[in-house]
Structure formats: structure tokens, C-alpha cells
């Protein structure tokens, strides 16, 4: 078959890997200048490795990505160190990887709250797979019931607010279950950064006979004589099958007749939140205790009422050797906000200044001249918002348009978006397309 794929992110390329291997004629159209989508990286001229625009890592339990890397013959390129992850509580760093030991020793809550937290965490991680039941209740209500108000208000509520803003109390518990169920304390990366992995996958796909066109946004999806067609650069290309990996908004915009159908109406009803990262290259370490990932409390969806203007502070070079980045200490300041939030209209320098203003909180010695350089990355479609009974809201991957398939971040539910589940989804769609 002649198969067109829209998007050279992890989903599109994983599907192309299998489809090309099966002997099909595969063409990928990518709007950006490089492969990778939200997992793509960038590189300062002085660095040996690329760095992700939005912080990424794998878990030891990410079997789909690990299987694909092994098939590529690149398993020796994986690194899985154990970094230090922490919370900012009571104006100090509290280490916690959510293991029973770290909870019982480190968490500044009452003993009964610690016991309830360990019990509920064990229940989610080891004793239940009933995500369908958990999606019928909100994370807010479940966590309050099983872990208690003290733990919920101090730990979970601030994280949910930071992730979902004003919709935090409406997110279902299946989403939270999936995050706890599937994670490991060791975190992984590909030598050279995620972009090195994505480039290697791209090369492998092309070696198998597929074609990848960069800087080639698809302008229109329609049908010609019962076959799907793509308009790219004003030219029409006819295929036997098309797989779109775009956002719901773009799919509704470019797919002829999709919005008027039932699955299109479902797509239009999906909600999501945007993400942004300010990356600083510093001359000195900020988190001198060795913390890699520091969760920051969000006490209100209104950023002006919270102590911190962002959700996560990630010192990448407390996880990966700064020698790969010419000695730069690399800091991510990451946040999730609605697309109409002021952050999306601020200039890069305004946002960098806003975020840098709180860095002395974590290291009193910090001075603005520590910053060698900064970069700002924004993604309006970054995190689907899963409400109660969300599985009923997700459109089918086989659309109402003849021989057009669709795989977005919303389709990995109940699992959280990320390259592992993007790869799983892409390979499942490749199998469905062939079938």
C-alpha cells in the first residue's frame, strides 16, 4: 500500500518503522525543520549533546521504547542512572521518590498520614489495574479519601493545580493511577539526547525505504475516488491509507468533512492545556544538594497568588554530566498553562526574567550574571485534560473519513503522554492500518 503519515514525531515514525519493514510505500510529511515533535531537541554550538526543548526522560518500565531501541540495534546507547527527585516543602528541599522508605523518612506530615500514603500508593502501584473504575471518580476525591486531607493539601493538590490550572479538581483518578503505576526511580536517556535517538530512528526508517519530507506542512486532507489525499505545498498526493498524528485542533482544521461527523465533534470537545519551558545555561550549580527534579507547590491557579511562577525546576546536569554541554549547568523552568494565559503572549525575555526572579529562593548566592544564555519553548497543545469517564470522549483512531486514521496524545489515555506511549500507539496503528 501507499501510505501517507502526517507528523514525524514518535508516533508517526514508530508507525513508519513497522509499515516500511512490512514492505509498504511510506511517506512522512513533517511541518518542522527536524523530526521529533514535542520530544525534539536543540543544540548550542559549544555542546556535544543535544538537549530536549521540553524535559524528557524514560522509565525502566517503558517497555515499548526499549523494545524499539533494541530492534534498532541501539540498546547500548541507553543510560539509566538514578537521579534525586524532591519536593519544595516548608521552604526547603525534601527528597522523595515516592518509595515507602522515602515517604516514611522524609515526608513532613503526621505518622498516620505517612502510613495512609504508603498504603494508598501500594494499592495503586501493585494491587489494582481497574483504571476503568478509577476514571469514574476524580483524583481530588480519591486522594482525599485514601490519603487524607493533610497529604492531599500538602502534596497532591499543589501538583494537580500546577498541571491542570483551574481544572485540577475535575481530572479523573485513572490518569493519576497510570502515572504511579508505570514509573521507576531510575530514569533513562539516549546517549547524545533524545534528538540523537529520533535522528537514528529517522535514518532507520529511510533505510527501510520510507521517505521523510521536512518543512512540509500538510494543508488539507480530502478524498479522491475513495482514496485519501494530502495537499502539501499546493500539490495533491493520493494514498491508500493516511495516518494523521496531529493535534485535535489541526485535524479539525485540515480534514475535509471531519468536523461535521460524530468523531469530529468528539475531537472538538477534547480539552488540553499548553506547556512552556525556559532553559537556562548557568555558570554554577543552582541545586547544590544534587537534586535533579524539584516539584514546586502551586497554591492557586492564579500564578500571581503562588510563590513560584512555574511548576517544576529541573537541573538536567545533576542527572547528566555537564561535560556533554561544555560545562554549562542546564536548568529547566517548566510550567503548564491554558493557551490564553499571559505566558503565551509574553516575549521570550520577559518570560525568562519572570522565571529567573525566583531562582535566588533555591540558592541565596545566585546572581543574574550566572546566566550565560537562555532559551524559551512554547507548545499550545501539550497535555490533554482527562475528565471523569474520559474514555467515552476519545474519538476512534479509525476516523469516519475513508481510510484515514488518527493518533494524537489524547489516544494514549489512560497513560500520560510521552514517547513510550507514543511509540506504542504508532505501532498499534501500523498493525490496524495493515489489518
PDB file of N, CA and C in Angstrom, residues 161-162 276-278 280 296-313 333-337 341-343 346 350-362:
ATOM      1  N   UNK A 161      -2.871  21.384  40.659  1.00  0.00           N
ATOM      2  CA  UNK A 161      -3.097  22.772  40.240  1.00  0.00           C
ATOM      3  C   UNK A 161      -2.027  23.187  39.240  1.00  0.00           C
ATOM      4  N   UNK A 162      -0.774  22.848  39.540  1.00  0.00           N
ATOM      5  CA  UNK A 162       0.311  23.203  38.650  1.00  0.00           C
ATOM      6  C   UNK A 162       0.171  22.572  37.272  1.00  0.00           C
ATOM      7  N   UNK A 276       5.211  25.200  28.553  1.00  0.00           N
ATOM      8  CA  UNK A 276       6.341  26.034  28.156  1.00  0.00           C
ATOM      9  C   UNK A 276       7.519  25.745  29.065  1.00  0.00           C
ATOM     10  N   UNK A 277       8.689  25.949  28.522  1.00  0.00           N
ATOM     11  CA  UNK A 277       9.932  25.758  29.270  1.00  0.00           C
ATOM     12  C   UNK A 277      10.874  26.918  29.003  1.00  0.00           C
ATOM     13  N   UNK A 278      11.460  27.434  30.056  1.00  0.00           N
ATOM     14  CA  UNK A 278      12.590  28.334  29.930  1.00  0.00           C
ATOM     15  C   UNK A 278      13.820  27.533  30.339  1.00  0.00           C
ATOM     16  N   UNK A 280      17.832  27.612  31.083  1.00  0.00           N
ATOM     17  CA  UNK A 280      18.950  28.493  31.392  1.00  0.00           C
ATOM     18  C   UNK A 280      20.251  27.704  31.356  1.00  0.00           C
ATOM     19  N   UNK A 296       7.492  22.058  42.593  1.00  0.00           N
ATOM     20  CA  UNK A 296       7.196  23.297  43.308  1.00  0.00           C
ATOM     21  C   UNK A 296       5.694  23.410  43.539  1.00  0.00           C
ATOM     22  N   UNK A 297       5.281  23.823  44.733  1.00  0.00           N
ATOM     23  CA  UNK A 297       3.849  23.881  45.042  1.00  0.00           C
ATOM     24  C   UNK A 297       3.164  25.045  44.340  1.00  0.00           C
ATOM     25  N   UNK A 298       1.989  24.764  43.776  1.00  0.00           N
ATOM     26  CA  UNK A 298       1.134  25.803  43.200  1.00  0.00           C
ATOM     27  C   UNK A 298      -0.085  25.927  44.103  1.00  0.00           C
ATOM     28  N   UNK A 299      -0.173  27.005  44.836  1.00  0.00           N
ATOM     29  CA  UNK A 299      -1.265  27.154  45.800  1.00  0.00           C
ATOM     30  C   UNK A 299      -2.530  27.706  45.173  1.00  0.00           C
ATOM     31  N   UNK A 300      -2.420  28.233  43.940  1.00  0.00           N
ATOM     32  CA  UNK A 300      -3.581  28.796  43.260  1.00  0.00           C
ATOM     33  C   UNK A 300      -3.374  28.716  41.757  1.00  0.00           C
ATOM     34  N   UNK A 301      -4.452  28.489  40.979  1.00  0.00           N
ATOM     35  CA  UNK A 301      -4.326  28.546  39.521  1.00  0.00           C
ATOM     36  C   UNK A 301      -3.875  29.917  39.031  1.00  0.00           C
ATOM     37  N   UNK A 302      -4.108  30.945  39.834  1.00  0.00           N
ATOM     38  CA  UNK A 302      -3.648  32.294  39.517  1.00  0.00           C
ATOM     39  C   UNK A 302      -2.164  32.391  39.873  1.00  0.00           C
ATOM     40  N   UNK A 303      -1.316  32.471  38.854  1.00  0.00           N
ATOM     41  CA  UNK A 303       0.138  32.460  39.087  1.00  0.00           C
ATOM     42  C   UNK A 303       0.582  33.583  40.016  1.00  0.00           C
ATOM     43  N   UNK A 304      -0.109  34.713  39.975  1.00  0.00           N
ATOM     44  CA  UNK A 304       0.278  35.849  40.807  1.00  0.00           C
ATOM     45  C   UNK A 304       0.060  35.587  42.289  1.00  0.00           C
ATOM     46  N   UNK A 305      -0.747  34.562  42.608  1.00  0.00           N
ATOM     47  CA  UNK A 305      -1.024  34.241  44.005  1.00  0.00           C
ATOM     48  C   UNK A 305      -0.191  33.066  44.515  1.00  0.00           C
ATOM     49  N   UNK A 306       0.614  32.459  43.649  1.00  0.00           N
ATOM     50  CA  UNK A 306       1.502  31.376  44.051  1.00  0.00           C
ATOM     51  C   UNK A 306       2.903  31.921  44.258  1.00  0.00           C
ATOM     52  N   UNK A 307       3.659  31.269  45.104  1.00  0.00           N
ATOM     53  CA  UNK A 307       5.019  31.727  45.398  1.00  0.00           C
ATOM     54  C   UNK A 307       5.913  31.609  44.184  1.00  0.00           C
ATOM     55  N   UNK A 308       5.673  30.562  43.387  1.00  0.00           N
ATOM     56  CA  UNK A 308       6.531  30.304  42.236  1.00  0.00           C
ATOM     57  C   UNK A 308       5.755  30.481  40.935  1.00  0.00           C
ATOM     58  N   UNK A 309       6.368  31.072  39.915  1.00  0.00           N
ATOM     59  CA  UNK A 309       5.673  31.285  38.646  1.00  0.00           C
ATOM     60  C   UNK A 309       5.710  30.088  37.712  1.00  0.00           C
ATOM     61  N   UNK A 310       6.282  28.972  38.153  1.00  0.00           N
ATOM     62  CA  UNK A 310       6.313  27.762  37.343  1.00  0.00           C
ATOM     63  C   UNK A 310       6.226  26.539  38.243  1.00  0.00           C
ATOM     64  N   UNK A 311       6.052  25.374  37.613  1.00  0.00           N
ATOM     65  CA  UNK A 311       5.702  24.141  38.326  1.00  0.00           C
ATOM     66  C   UNK A 311       6.904  23.289  38.710  1.00  0.00           C
ATOM     67  N   UNK A 312       7.881  23.204  37.819  1.00  0.00           N
ATOM     68  CA  UNK A 312       8.991  22.270  38.023  1.00  0.00           C
ATOM     69  C   UNK A 312      10.321  22.961  37.761  1.00  0.00           C
ATOM     70  N   UNK A 313      11.266  22.708  38.636  1.00  0.00           N
ATOM     71  CA  UNK A 313      12.637  23.185  38.459  1.00  0.00           C
ATOM     72  C   UNK A 313      13.506  21.948  38.269  1.00  0.00           C
ATOM     73  N   UNK A 333      12.969  25.512  33.712  1.00  0.00           N
ATOM     74  CA  UNK A 333      11.855  26.024  34.496  1.00  0.00           C
ATOM     75  C   UNK A 333      10.606  25.764  33.670  1.00  0.00           C
ATOM     76  N   UNK A 334       9.811  24.777  34.067  1.00  0.00           N
ATOM     77  CA  UNK A 334       8.703  24.322  33.238  1.00  0.00           C
ATOM     78  C   UNK A 334       7.352  24.582  33.865  1.00  0.00           C
ATOM     79  N   UNK A 335       6.370  24.799  33.011  1.00  0.00           N
ATOM     80  CA  UNK A 335       5.029  25.068  33.516  1.00  0.00           C
ATOM     81  C   UNK A 335       3.979  24.655  32.496  1.00  0.00           C
ATOM     82  N   UNK A 336       2.742  24.454  32.998  1.00  0.00           N
ATOM     83  CA  UNK A 336       1.572  24.176  32.170  1.00  0.00           C
ATOM     84  C   UNK A 336       0.562  25.290  32.394  1.00  0.00           C
ATOM     85  N   UNK A 337       0.097  25.898  31.325  1.00  0.00           N
ATOM     86  CA  UNK A 337      -0.892  26.971  31.438  1.00  0.00           C
ATOM     87  C   UNK A 337      -1.863  26.892  30.266  1.00  0.00           C
ATOM     88  N   UNK A 341      -3.320  32.091  28.492  1.00  0.00           N
ATOM     89  CA  UNK A 341      -2.574  32.676  29.606  1.00  0.00           C
ATOM     90  C   UNK A 341      -1.561  33.696  29.087  1.00  0.00           C
ATOM     91  N   UNK A 342      -1.238  34.676  29.918  1.00  0.00           N
ATOM     92  CA  UNK A 342      -0.313  35.730  29.503  1.00  0.00           C
ATOM     93  C   UNK A 342       1.066  35.190  29.124  1.00  0.00           C
ATOM     94  N   UNK A 343       1.450  34.032  29.659  1.00  0.00           N
ATOM     95  CA  UNK A 343       2.767  33.488  29.330  1.00  0.00           C
ATOM     96  C   UNK A 343       2.948  33.289  27.828  1.00  0.00           C
ATOM     97  N   UNK A 346       3.770  36.767  26.274  1.00  0.00           N
ATOM     98  CA  UNK A 346       4.972  37.460  26.717  1.00  0.00           C
ATOM     99  C   UNK A 346       6.133  37.180  25.767  1.00  0.00           C
ATOM    100  N   UNK A 350      10.912  38.515  28.518  1.00  0.00           N
ATOM    101  CA  UNK A 350      10.014  38.781  29.642  1.00  0.00           C
ATOM    102  C   UNK A 350       9.765  37.521  30.462  1.00  0.00           C
ATOM    103  N   UNK A 351       9.542  36.414  29.773  1.00  0.00           N
ATOM    104  CA  UNK A 351       9.279  35.162  30.481  1.00  0.00           C
ATOM    105  C   UNK A 351      10.531  34.681  31.206  1.00  0.00           C
ATOM    106  N   UNK A 352      11.675  34.770  30.561  1.00  0.00           N
ATOM    107  CA  UNK A 352      12.928  34.362  31.197  1.00  0.00           C
ATOM    108  C   UNK A 352      13.199  35.211  32.437  1.00  0.00           C
ATOM    109  N   UNK A 353      12.947  36.503  32.353  1.00  0.00           N
ATOM    110  CA  UNK A 353      13.165  37.380  33.514  1.00  0.00           C
ATOM    111  C   UNK A 353      12.209  37.031  34.645  1.00  0.00           C
ATOM    112  N   UNK A 354      10.943  36.749  34.298  1.00  0.00           N
ATOM    113  CA  UNK A 354       9.948  36.388  35.320  1.00  0.00           C
ATOM    114  C   UNK A 354      10.389  35.118  36.062  1.00  0.00           C
ATOM    115  N   UNK A 355      10.813  34.119  35.330  1.00  0.00           N
ATOM    116  CA  UNK A 355      11.195  32.863  35.957  1.00  0.00           C
ATOM    117  C   UNK A 355      12.514  32.993  36.727  1.00  0.00           C
ATOM    118  N   UNK A 356      13.456  33.734  36.169  1.00  0.00           N
ATOM    119  CA  UNK A 356      14.761  33.883  36.826  1.00  0.00           C
ATOM    120  C   UNK A 356      14.650  34.636  38.152  1.00  0.00           C
ATOM    121  N   UNK A 357      13.587  35.421  38.304  1.00  0.00           N
ATOM    122  CA  UNK A 357      13.456  36.250  39.508  1.00  0.00           C
ATOM    123  C   UNK A 357      13.333  35.433  40.791  1.00  0.00           C
ATOM    124  N   UNK A 358      12.889  34.159  40.693  1.00  0.00           N
ATOM    125  CA  UNK A 358      12.723  33.349  41.907  1.00  0.00           C
ATOM    126  C   UNK A 358      13.888  32.390  42.139  1.00  0.00           C
ATOM    127  N   UNK A 359      14.866  32.351  41.259  1.00  0.00           N
ATOM    128  CA  UNK A 359      15.964  31.406  41.417  1.00  0.00           C
ATOM    129  C   UNK A 359      16.784  31.621  42.691  1.00  0.00           C
ATOM    130  N   UNK A 360      16.932  32.856  43.212  1.00  0.00           N
ATOM    131  CA  UNK A 360      17.642  33.010  44.488  1.00  0.00           C
ATOM    132  C   UNK A 360      16.971  32.288  45.655  1.00  0.00           C
ATOM    133  N   UNK A 361      15.681  31.941  45.509  1.00  0.00           N
ATOM    134  CA  UNK A 361      14.988  31.185  46.556  1.00  0.00           C
ATOM    135  C   UNK A 361      15.689  29.862  46.825  1.00  0.00           C
ATOM    136  N   UNK A 362      16.244  29.255  45.779  1.00  0.00           N
ATOM    137  CA  UNK A 362      16.843  27.922  45.894  1.00  0.00           C
ATOM    138  C   UNK A 362      18.345  27.967  46.147  1.00  0.00           C
TER     139      UNK A 362
END
